[in-house]
Short mmCIF file of C-alpha atoms and ligand atoms in Angstrom, two decimals:
data_model
loop_
_atom_site.label_atom_id
_atom_site.label_comp_id
_atom_site.label_asym_id
_atom_site.label_seq_id
_atom_site.Cartn_x
_atom_site.Cartn_y
_atom_site.Cartn_z
CA MET A 740 -29.35 3.81 -8.67
CA LEU A 741 -25.75 4.28 -7.52
CA ALA A 742 -26.08 8.06 -7.03
CA GLU A 743 -28.64 7.48 -4.23
CA ARG A 744 -26.40 5.17 -2.24
CA TYR A 745 -23.91 7.89 -1.25
CA ASP A 746 -23.72 11.45 0.12
CA VAL A 747 -20.05 12.13 -0.68
CA PHE A 748 -18.43 11.51 -4.07
CA LEU A 749 -14.62 11.45 -4.41
CA ILE A 750 -14.00 11.69 -8.14
CA ASP A 751 -10.73 11.05 -9.98
CA LEU A 752 -9.92 13.57 -12.72
CA ASP A 753 -7.81 12.01 -15.49
CA GLY A 754 -9.75 9.14 -17.06
CA VAL A 755 -13.02 9.98 -15.26
CA MET A 756 -13.70 13.70 -15.84
CA TYR A 757 -11.36 14.15 -18.80
CA VAL A 758 -8.56 12.57 -20.82
CA GLY A 759 -5.84 15.09 -21.69
CA ASP A 760 -7.71 18.24 -22.71
CA GLU A 761 -10.99 16.55 -23.62
CA LEU A 762 -13.95 16.29 -21.30
CA LEU A 763 -15.33 12.75 -21.19
CA PRO A 764 -18.92 12.35 -22.39
CA GLY A 765 -21.48 12.88 -19.64
CA SER A 766 -18.99 13.78 -16.89
CA GLY A 767 -19.97 17.48 -16.72
CA GLU A 768 -23.71 16.66 -16.70
CA ALA A 769 -23.18 14.02 -14.01
CA VAL A 770 -21.39 16.46 -11.71
CA GLU A 771 -24.20 19.00 -12.22
CA ALA A 772 -26.81 16.35 -11.44
CA LEU A 773 -24.98 15.29 -8.25
CA ARG A 774 -24.85 18.94 -7.15
CA ARG A 775 -28.63 19.29 -7.75
CA MET A 776 -29.13 16.25 -5.50
CA GLY A 777 -27.16 18.06 -2.76
CA LYS A 778 -24.20 15.68 -2.84
CA GLN A 779 -20.71 16.68 -1.64
CA ILE A 780 -18.04 16.37 -4.34
CA TYR A 781 -14.25 16.26 -4.05
CA PHE A 782 -11.85 15.68 -6.93
CA LEU A 783 -8.91 13.43 -5.98
CA THR A 784 -6.06 13.39 -8.49
CA ASN A 785 -2.58 11.87 -8.35
CA ASP A 786 -1.26 14.51 -10.77
CA PRO A 787 1.42 16.46 -8.81
CA ARG A 788 2.08 19.14 -11.45
CA TYR A 789 -0.61 21.75 -10.75
CA LEU A 790 -2.13 23.89 -8.03
CA ARG A 791 -5.72 23.25 -7.01
CA ARG A 792 -6.67 26.59 -8.62
CA GLU A 793 -5.16 25.38 -11.92
CA PHE A 794 -7.28 22.20 -11.88
CA CYS A 795 -10.33 24.35 -11.09
CA GLU A 796 -9.51 26.59 -14.08
CA LYS A 797 -9.00 23.58 -16.33
CA LEU A 798 -12.43 22.16 -15.46
CA LEU A 799 -13.97 25.57 -16.08
CA ARG A 800 -12.31 25.73 -19.53
CA LEU A 801 -13.92 22.34 -20.22
CA GLY A 802 -17.30 23.69 -19.11
CA VAL A 803 -17.52 22.32 -15.55
CA SER A 804 -17.73 24.72 -12.63
CA SER A 805 -16.09 23.84 -9.31
CA GLN A 806 -14.49 25.41 -6.23
CA GLU A 807 -10.76 25.32 -5.48
CA GLU A 808 -11.57 23.76 -2.08
CA GLU A 809 -13.06 20.73 -3.85
CA PHE A 810 -9.65 19.54 -5.13
CA ILE A 811 -7.39 17.22 -3.17
CA THR A 812 -4.03 16.93 -4.90
CA PRO A 813 -0.83 15.15 -3.82
CA GLY A 814 1.15 18.43 -3.85
CA TRP A 815 -1.33 20.22 -1.62
CA THR A 816 -1.62 17.20 0.71
CA ALA A 817 2.18 16.78 0.88
CA ALA A 818 2.62 20.46 1.80
CA HIS A 819 0.05 20.11 4.61
CA TYR A 820 1.64 16.87 5.79
CA LEU A 821 5.12 18.47 6.03
CA ALA A 822 3.80 21.68 7.63
CA GLN A 823 2.09 19.56 10.31
CA HIS A 824 5.47 17.96 11.01
CA SER A 825 7.19 21.37 11.27
CA ILE A 826 9.32 20.83 8.16
CA ARG A 827 10.63 24.19 6.89
CA ARG A 828 13.22 23.40 4.18
CA VAL A 829 12.66 20.90 1.35
CA GLN A 830 14.22 19.88 -1.93
CA VAL A 831 11.43 19.60 -4.49
CA ILE A 832 11.71 17.62 -7.70
CA GLY A 833 8.73 18.95 -9.63
CA THR A 834 7.06 21.92 -11.28
CA ALA A 835 6.97 25.57 -10.21
CA SER A 836 3.35 24.95 -9.12
CA LEU A 837 4.43 22.12 -6.82
CA ARG A 838 7.08 24.39 -5.26
CA ALA A 839 4.38 27.07 -4.84
CA GLU A 840 2.27 24.60 -2.78
CA PHE A 841 5.11 24.45 -0.25
CA ALA A 842 5.64 28.22 -0.29
CA ASN A 843 1.90 28.58 0.52
CA GLN A 844 2.52 26.56 3.70
CA GLY A 845 5.61 28.59 4.65
CA ILE A 846 7.99 25.85 3.51
CA GLN A 847 11.09 26.93 1.61
CA ALA A 848 12.00 24.92 -1.52
CA VAL A 849 15.82 25.00 -1.68
CA THR A 850 18.17 23.92 -4.45
CA THR A 851 21.40 23.93 -2.43
CA GLY A 852 22.36 23.30 1.19
CA GLU A 853 20.81 20.98 3.71
CA CYS A 854 17.08 20.28 3.79
CA GLN A 855 14.74 18.38 6.12
CA ALA A 856 12.79 16.54 3.42
CA VAL A 857 12.97 15.61 -0.24
CA VAL A 858 9.66 15.75 -2.11
CA VAL A 859 9.59 13.88 -5.40
CA GLY A 860 6.87 14.93 -7.83
CA TYR A 861 6.97 15.16 -11.59
CA ASP A 862 8.53 17.57 -14.04
CA GLU A 863 9.66 16.47 -17.49
CA CYS A 864 12.75 18.69 -17.14
CA THR A 865 14.03 16.74 -14.09
CA THR A 866 17.80 16.15 -14.33
CA LEU A 867 19.99 13.32 -13.10
CA ALA A 868 21.86 15.89 -10.97
CA GLU A 869 18.62 16.67 -9.08
CA VAL A 870 17.95 12.96 -8.54
CA GLU A 871 21.49 12.40 -7.24
CA GLN A 872 21.17 15.42 -4.93
CA ALA A 873 17.95 13.88 -3.56
CA VAL A 874 19.78 10.61 -2.85
CA ARG A 875 22.49 12.47 -0.91
CA GLN A 876 19.95 14.52 1.06
CA ILE A 877 18.08 11.33 2.06
CA GLU A 878 21.33 9.59 3.01
CA ASN A 879 22.08 12.63 5.20
CA GLY A 880 18.78 12.16 7.05
CA ALA A 881 16.17 14.10 5.03
CA TRP A 882 12.67 12.58 4.91
CA PHE A 883 11.80 10.87 1.63
CA ILE A 884 8.35 11.93 0.40
CA ALA A 885 6.78 10.99 -2.96
CA THR A 886 3.69 12.76 -4.25
CA ASN A 887 2.56 9.56 -5.96
CA SER A 888 3.89 6.24 -7.26
CA ASP A 889 2.52 6.13 -10.84
CA LEU A 890 5.36 4.76 -12.99
CA SER A 891 4.41 6.06 -16.44
CA PHE A 892 1.68 7.69 -18.45
CA PRO A 893 0.76 7.71 -22.13
CA GLY A 894 2.50 10.61 -23.90
CA LYS A 895 2.15 11.80 -27.47
CA ASP A 896 5.19 9.73 -28.63
CA GLY A 897 4.55 6.68 -26.45
CA ARG A 898 4.88 6.06 -22.72
CA GLN A 899 6.56 8.72 -20.60
CA LEU A 900 8.24 8.19 -17.24
CA ALA A 901 6.23 9.51 -14.29
CA THR A 902 6.92 10.26 -10.61
CA GLY A 903 7.13 6.59 -9.59
CA ALA A 904 10.04 5.93 -11.97
CA ILE A 905 12.06 8.78 -10.40
CA VAL A 906 11.07 7.57 -6.91
CA GLN A 907 12.22 4.04 -7.69
CA ALA A 908 15.59 5.30 -9.00
CA ILE A 909 16.16 7.13 -5.69
CA GLN A 910 14.87 4.16 -3.68
CA ALA A 911 17.23 1.79 -5.49
CA ALA A 912 20.22 4.08 -4.87
CA CYS A 913 19.67 4.85 -1.16
CA ARG A 914 17.58 1.78 -0.15
CA ARG A 915 15.00 3.85 1.69
CA ILE A 916 11.23 3.50 1.35
CA PRO A 917 9.34 6.79 0.78
CA VAL A 918 6.15 8.06 2.39
CA ILE A 919 3.78 8.16 -0.59
CA ILE A 920 1.02 10.77 -0.50
CA GLY A 921 -1.13 9.88 -3.53
CA LYS A 922 -3.62 7.07 -4.12
CA PRO A 923 -3.61 4.14 -3.19
CA TYR A 924 -1.86 5.32 0.01
CA PRO A 925 -3.94 6.85 2.83
CA PRO A 926 -2.97 10.59 3.08
CA MET A 927 -5.28 12.00 0.35
CA PHE A 928 -8.20 9.79 1.43
CA GLN A 929 -7.62 10.92 5.02
CA GLN A 930 -7.77 14.57 3.89
CA ALA A 931 -11.05 13.83 2.10
CA LEU A 932 -12.52 12.04 5.11
CA TYR A 933 -11.44 14.88 7.39
CA LYS A 934 -13.21 17.38 5.12
CA THR A 935 -16.39 15.30 4.89
CA GLY A 936 -16.65 14.48 8.60
CA ASN A 937 -15.92 10.78 8.02
CA SER A 938 -19.24 10.11 6.31
CA SER A 939 -19.87 6.39 5.93
CA ARG A 940 -21.82 7.14 2.73
CA THR A 941 -18.65 8.05 0.80
CA VAL A 942 -17.58 6.53 -2.51
CA MET A 943 -14.46 6.86 -4.67
CA ILE A 944 -14.98 6.85 -8.43
CA GLY A 945 -11.88 6.20 -10.53
CA ASP A 946 -10.51 4.46 -13.60
CA SER A 947 -7.51 2.78 -11.95
CA PRO A 948 -8.06 -0.43 -9.92
CA ASP A 949 -4.48 -0.19 -8.58
CA THR A 950 -4.81 3.34 -7.21
CA ASP A 951 -8.47 4.46 -6.93
CA ILE A 952 -10.17 1.18 -6.03
CA LEU A 953 -7.38 -0.33 -3.91
CA GLY A 954 -6.84 2.97 -2.07
CA ALA A 955 -10.52 3.45 -1.28
CA HIS A 956 -10.99 -0.11 -0.02
CA GLN A 957 -7.84 0.16 2.14
CA CYS A 958 -9.49 3.15 3.83
CA GLY A 959 -12.78 1.25 4.24
CA LEU A 960 -14.56 3.16 1.45
CA ASP A 961 -16.72 1.87 -1.38
CA ALA A 962 -15.34 2.31 -4.88
CA ILE A 963 -16.80 2.46 -8.38
CA LEU A 964 -14.62 1.67 -11.37
CA VAL A 965 -14.98 3.63 -14.60
CA GLU A 966 -14.03 0.82 -16.91
CA ARG A 967 -13.42 1.04 -20.61
CA ILE A 968 -11.50 -2.25 -20.94
CA ALA A 969 -12.75 -5.15 -18.81
CA CYS A 970 -10.31 -6.02 -16.02
CA ARG A 971 -10.77 -9.07 -13.84
CA TYR A 972 -8.95 -10.29 -10.74
CA PRO A 973 -8.94 -13.96 -9.78
CA ALA A 974 -9.26 -13.75 -5.97
CA ALA A 975 -12.65 -12.96 -4.40
CA ASN A 976 -10.89 -10.91 -1.67
CA ASP A 977 -8.87 -8.79 -4.11
CA TYR A 978 -8.91 -5.17 -2.89
CA ARG A 979 -8.92 -3.95 -6.50
CA LEU A 980 -12.40 -5.36 -7.18
CA PRO A 981 -14.88 -2.46 -7.26
CA ASN A 982 -18.38 -2.35 -5.78
CA ALA A 983 -19.73 -1.48 -9.22
CA ARG A 984 -18.48 -0.88 -12.76
CA ILE A 985 -19.66 1.92 -15.04
CA THR A 986 -18.46 3.24 -18.40
CA THR A 987 -19.49 6.90 -17.92
CA LEU A 988 -20.49 8.96 -14.86
CA LEU A 989 -24.04 9.22 -16.25
CA GLU A 990 -24.54 5.54 -15.34
CA LEU A 991 -24.62 6.67 -11.69
CA PHE A 992 -28.20 7.74 -12.38
CA GLN A 993 -29.37 4.57 -14.15
CA HIS A 994 -30.92 1.53 -12.53
CA SER A 995 -28.14 -0.94 -11.75
CA SER A 996 -28.40 -4.48 -10.41
CA ASP A 997 -24.67 -5.08 -10.59
CA PHE A 998 -23.61 -4.04 -7.07
CA ARG A 999 -21.18 -5.96 -4.89
CA GLU A 1000 -20.81 -5.23 -1.17
CA TRP A 1001 -17.23 -4.60 -0.03
CA ARG A 1002 -16.23 -6.22 3.25
CA ASN A 1003 -12.72 -5.83 4.63
CA PRO A 1004 -11.35 -9.40 4.50
CA GLY A 1005 -9.39 -8.94 7.75
CA PHE A 1006 -5.88 -8.65 6.37
CA PRO A 1007 -3.90 -5.75 4.87
CA TRP A 1008 -3.34 -5.76 1.11
CA PRO A 1009 0.15 -7.22 0.52
CA ASP A 1010 2.82 -5.72 -1.76
CA THR A 1011 4.37 -9.09 -2.55
CA ILE A 1012 3.85 -12.82 -2.15
CA GLU A 1013 6.85 -14.89 -1.03
CA PRO A 1014 7.66 -18.49 -0.08
CA GLY A 1015 8.51 -19.02 3.59
CA VAL A 1016 9.65 -21.97 5.72
CA THR A 1017 9.06 -22.88 9.37
CA ALA A 1018 10.22 -25.77 11.54
CA VAL A 1019 8.82 -27.74 14.45
CA ILE A 1020 11.86 -29.11 16.31
CA LEU A 1021 11.45 -31.23 19.45
CA ASN A 1022 14.25 -32.12 21.89
CA SER A 1023 14.63 -35.49 23.63
CA GLN A 1024 12.16 -34.38 26.37
CA GLY A 1025 9.50 -33.66 23.73
CA GLU A 1026 9.82 -29.87 24.21
CA VAL A 1027 9.44 -27.57 21.20
CA LEU A 1028 12.04 -25.00 20.07
CA LEU A 1029 10.73 -21.41 19.96
CA VAL A 1030 12.50 -18.13 19.19
CA GLU A 1031 11.64 -14.59 20.31
CA ARG A 1032 11.76 -12.23 17.32
CA VAL A 1033 13.54 -8.88 17.63
CA ASP A 1034 11.19 -7.04 15.19
CA ASN A 1035 7.87 -7.68 16.99
CA GLY A 1036 8.85 -9.17 20.36
CA LEU A 1037 6.72 -12.28 19.74
CA TRP A 1038 7.70 -15.90 20.29
CA GLY A 1039 7.28 -18.27 17.37
CA LEU A 1040 8.56 -21.35 15.62
CA PRO A 1041 11.88 -20.63 13.88
CA SER A 1042 11.16 -19.48 10.35
CA GLY A 1043 12.57 -17.67 7.35
CA HIS A 1044 12.55 -16.99 3.62
CA VAL A 1045 13.42 -19.18 0.70
CA GLU A 1046 16.33 -17.51 -1.09
CA LYS A 1047 16.95 -17.59 -4.83
CA ALA A 1048 18.48 -20.87 -6.14
CA GLU A 1049 17.50 -22.76 -2.97
CA THR A 1050 15.09 -25.65 -2.35
CA VAL A 1051 12.62 -25.34 0.52
CA THR A 1052 14.43 -27.99 2.56
CA GLN A 1053 17.81 -26.29 2.02
CA ALA A 1054 16.13 -23.06 3.15
CA ILE A 1055 14.82 -24.41 6.47
CA VAL A 1056 18.11 -26.19 7.32
CA ARG A 1057 20.06 -22.96 6.61
CA GLU A 1058 17.61 -20.72 8.54
CA ILE A 1059 17.70 -22.95 11.65
CA CYS A 1060 21.51 -23.00 11.59
CA GLU A 1061 21.72 -19.19 11.15
CA GLU A 1062 19.10 -18.36 13.79
CA THR A 1063 19.79 -20.97 16.47
CA GLY A 1064 23.16 -22.62 15.77
CA LEU A 1065 21.53 -26.06 15.54
CA ALA A 1066 22.12 -28.51 12.69
CA VAL A 1067 18.87 -30.23 11.68
CA ALA A 1068 17.58 -32.77 9.18
CA VAL A 1069 14.13 -32.54 7.64
CA GLU A 1070 11.91 -35.40 8.81
CA LYS A 1071 8.61 -34.62 7.05
CA LEU A 1072 6.34 -31.91 5.71
CA VAL A 1073 3.77 -30.87 8.34
CA GLY A 1074 1.69 -28.48 6.24
CA VAL A 1075 1.39 -25.72 3.68
CA TYR A 1076 -0.18 -22.51 5.03
CA SER A 1077 -1.37 -19.68 2.80
CA GLU A 1078 -4.48 -18.28 4.56
CA PRO A 1079 -4.00 -14.48 4.10
CA ALA A 1080 -5.72 -13.66 7.42
CA THR A 1081 -2.69 -15.12 9.24
CA GLN A 1082 -0.04 -15.08 6.52
CA VAL A 1083 0.06 -11.38 5.57
CA PHE A 1084 2.70 -9.60 7.68
CA SER A 1085 3.29 -5.84 7.98
CA TYR A 1086 6.82 -4.66 8.67
CA PRO A 1087 8.03 -1.41 10.30
CA SER A 1088 9.33 -0.27 6.86
CA GLY A 1089 5.73 -0.29 5.62
CA LYS A 1090 6.26 -3.36 3.44
CA ARG A 1091 3.52 -6.01 3.57
CA THR A 1092 4.22 -9.57 2.51
CA HIS A 1093 1.89 -12.52 1.98
CA PHE A 1094 3.78 -15.73 2.82
CA ILE A 1095 3.07 -19.19 1.50
CA THR A 1096 4.72 -21.07 4.35
CA LEU A 1097 5.86 -24.69 4.31
CA CYS A 1098 6.17 -26.11 7.82
CA PHE A 1099 8.58 -29.03 8.36
CA ARG A 1100 9.17 -31.31 11.27
CA CYS A 1101 12.94 -31.48 11.79
CA THR A 1102 15.34 -33.56 13.90
CA ILE A 1103 18.42 -32.13 15.63
CA THR A 1104 21.65 -33.67 14.29
CA GLY A 1105 24.25 -31.41 15.93
CA GLY A 1106 25.25 -27.88 16.95
CA HIS A 1107 24.71 -25.86 20.14
CA LEU A 1108 21.67 -23.68 20.86
CA ARG A 1109 22.31 -19.93 20.74
CA ALA A 1110 20.33 -16.91 19.50
CA ASP A 1111 21.41 -14.94 16.43
CA LYS A 1112 21.04 -11.45 17.92
CA ASN A 1113 20.27 -9.79 14.58
CA GLU A 1114 16.89 -11.46 14.21
CA ILE A 1115 16.05 -13.14 17.52
CA SER A 1116 16.67 -12.15 21.10
CA ARG A 1117 16.15 -15.57 22.73
CA ALA A 1118 15.86 -19.23 21.69
CA ALA A 1119 14.51 -21.84 24.11
CA PHE A 1120 12.65 -25.16 24.38
CA PHE A 1121 9.13 -25.11 25.87
CA ALA A 1122 6.86 -27.92 27.07
CA VAL A 1123 4.08 -28.18 24.47
CA ASP A 1124 1.41 -27.59 27.15
CA GLU A 1125 3.25 -24.55 28.60
CA LEU A 1126 3.79 -22.28 25.62
CA PRO A 1127 4.50 -18.54 26.12
CA ALA A 1128 1.45 -16.26 26.01
CA ASN A 1129 2.89 -13.89 23.38
CA LEU A 1130 3.20 -16.60 20.73
CA LEU A 1131 2.40 -15.91 17.06
CA PRO A 1132 -1.33 -16.75 16.85
CA MET A 1133 -1.17 -19.48 14.19
CA HIS A 1134 1.77 -21.40 15.65
CA PRO A 1135 -0.12 -23.48 18.28
CA GLN A 1136 -2.21 -24.89 15.42
CA TRP A 1137 0.91 -25.66 13.38
CA LEU A 1138 2.46 -27.37 16.42
CA ASN A 1139 -0.70 -29.50 16.82
CA ASP A 1140 -0.53 -30.40 13.13
CA ALA A 1141 3.10 -31.51 13.63
CA LEU A 1142 2.26 -33.61 16.71
CA ASP A 1143 -0.63 -35.39 14.96
CA LYS A 1144 1.23 -38.60 14.13
CA ALA A 1145 -1.45 -40.11 11.90
CA ALA A 1146 -2.07 -37.11 9.73
CA ALA A 1147 -0.68 -36.52 6.28
CA ALA A 1148 0.52 -32.97 5.51
CA VAL A 1149 -2.25 -30.41 6.00
CA ILE A 1150 -3.13 -27.60 3.64
CA ARG A 1151 -4.64 -24.47 5.19
MG1 LIG B 772 -7.35 8.26 -13.42
#
């Protein structure tokens, strides 16, 4: 049974222990049974509104006993995170309890004057003036911290806006990406792992594939989905696929044959999927054009994004002209590359993109070679048997594909 596979249970609250003010059937008994088996339990919630003590009191009102230390909340984790970074003055968008978390760590929540960080949580009384003040603080250099990224939740009169909607409004106005504390991002899982001594026999149990399951798998943990409506994902490597599915916590103690091992597929989970273009361009000596990228210092074939309203061939011709000053004509398609192990890229901003890249062989028709200093530091031709050592790992293969005269376009 699932309960025997693990020593540490990280349990989501809303949707697993309770919904609103109602305990879910079997959840209290399951927690008691896990305690009798000597298991460690931590409750991980994305709800930024309450203190850990208030969650503890709520469970007790519902008939489940727990300790305050067993709760890992985004407010508590954010306060620890900022205290560790010596932040002393913050603007808090959120409840009085969220502000109290910061006071407990010696961090002053201010409403006027300069601050070192803006923390966006959730309070239904949030005003536009507070949101605009947050934008100005961030533009003046304050850190941008979000307790969680959940966009909405079901309210009594329909869907209500949640923290993520406020965060996205600020993000859109000041074009900065926040540090997000809640699931599926690492900080709360890291707190849990720190408390449990990094036990490999740890599992996350939650009802959200996009936060609980994805977050656990990103941290290398197993994850069990409490599923009331069947959700399926098409790709076998999807991080949101759980190790097991249950409908109530009591199923942890039943015989189950439906268990799927989780193996990290060797690439980070991307935020978006985008079309990209790359070119193999040879000069009259048969040397290949490479560029050295400013962002990661690596050499690679010239490449770029397909912009809106553009064909893929227009995109590669434009990118080559912008990056290198050369005019080129597309000769043929070399290949289409989508393998996530090489095509998911992480950027310094934290964004991760999965590219579907079309590689073209191109011929030079004019222009003079120069490097566009915004994106590339150098552009040069290299003999194909003397490529630089710090070359993007998949590009030698793409070059070989381009030099294979007999081959039709490859698909990898
Ligand atoms: Mg939940």
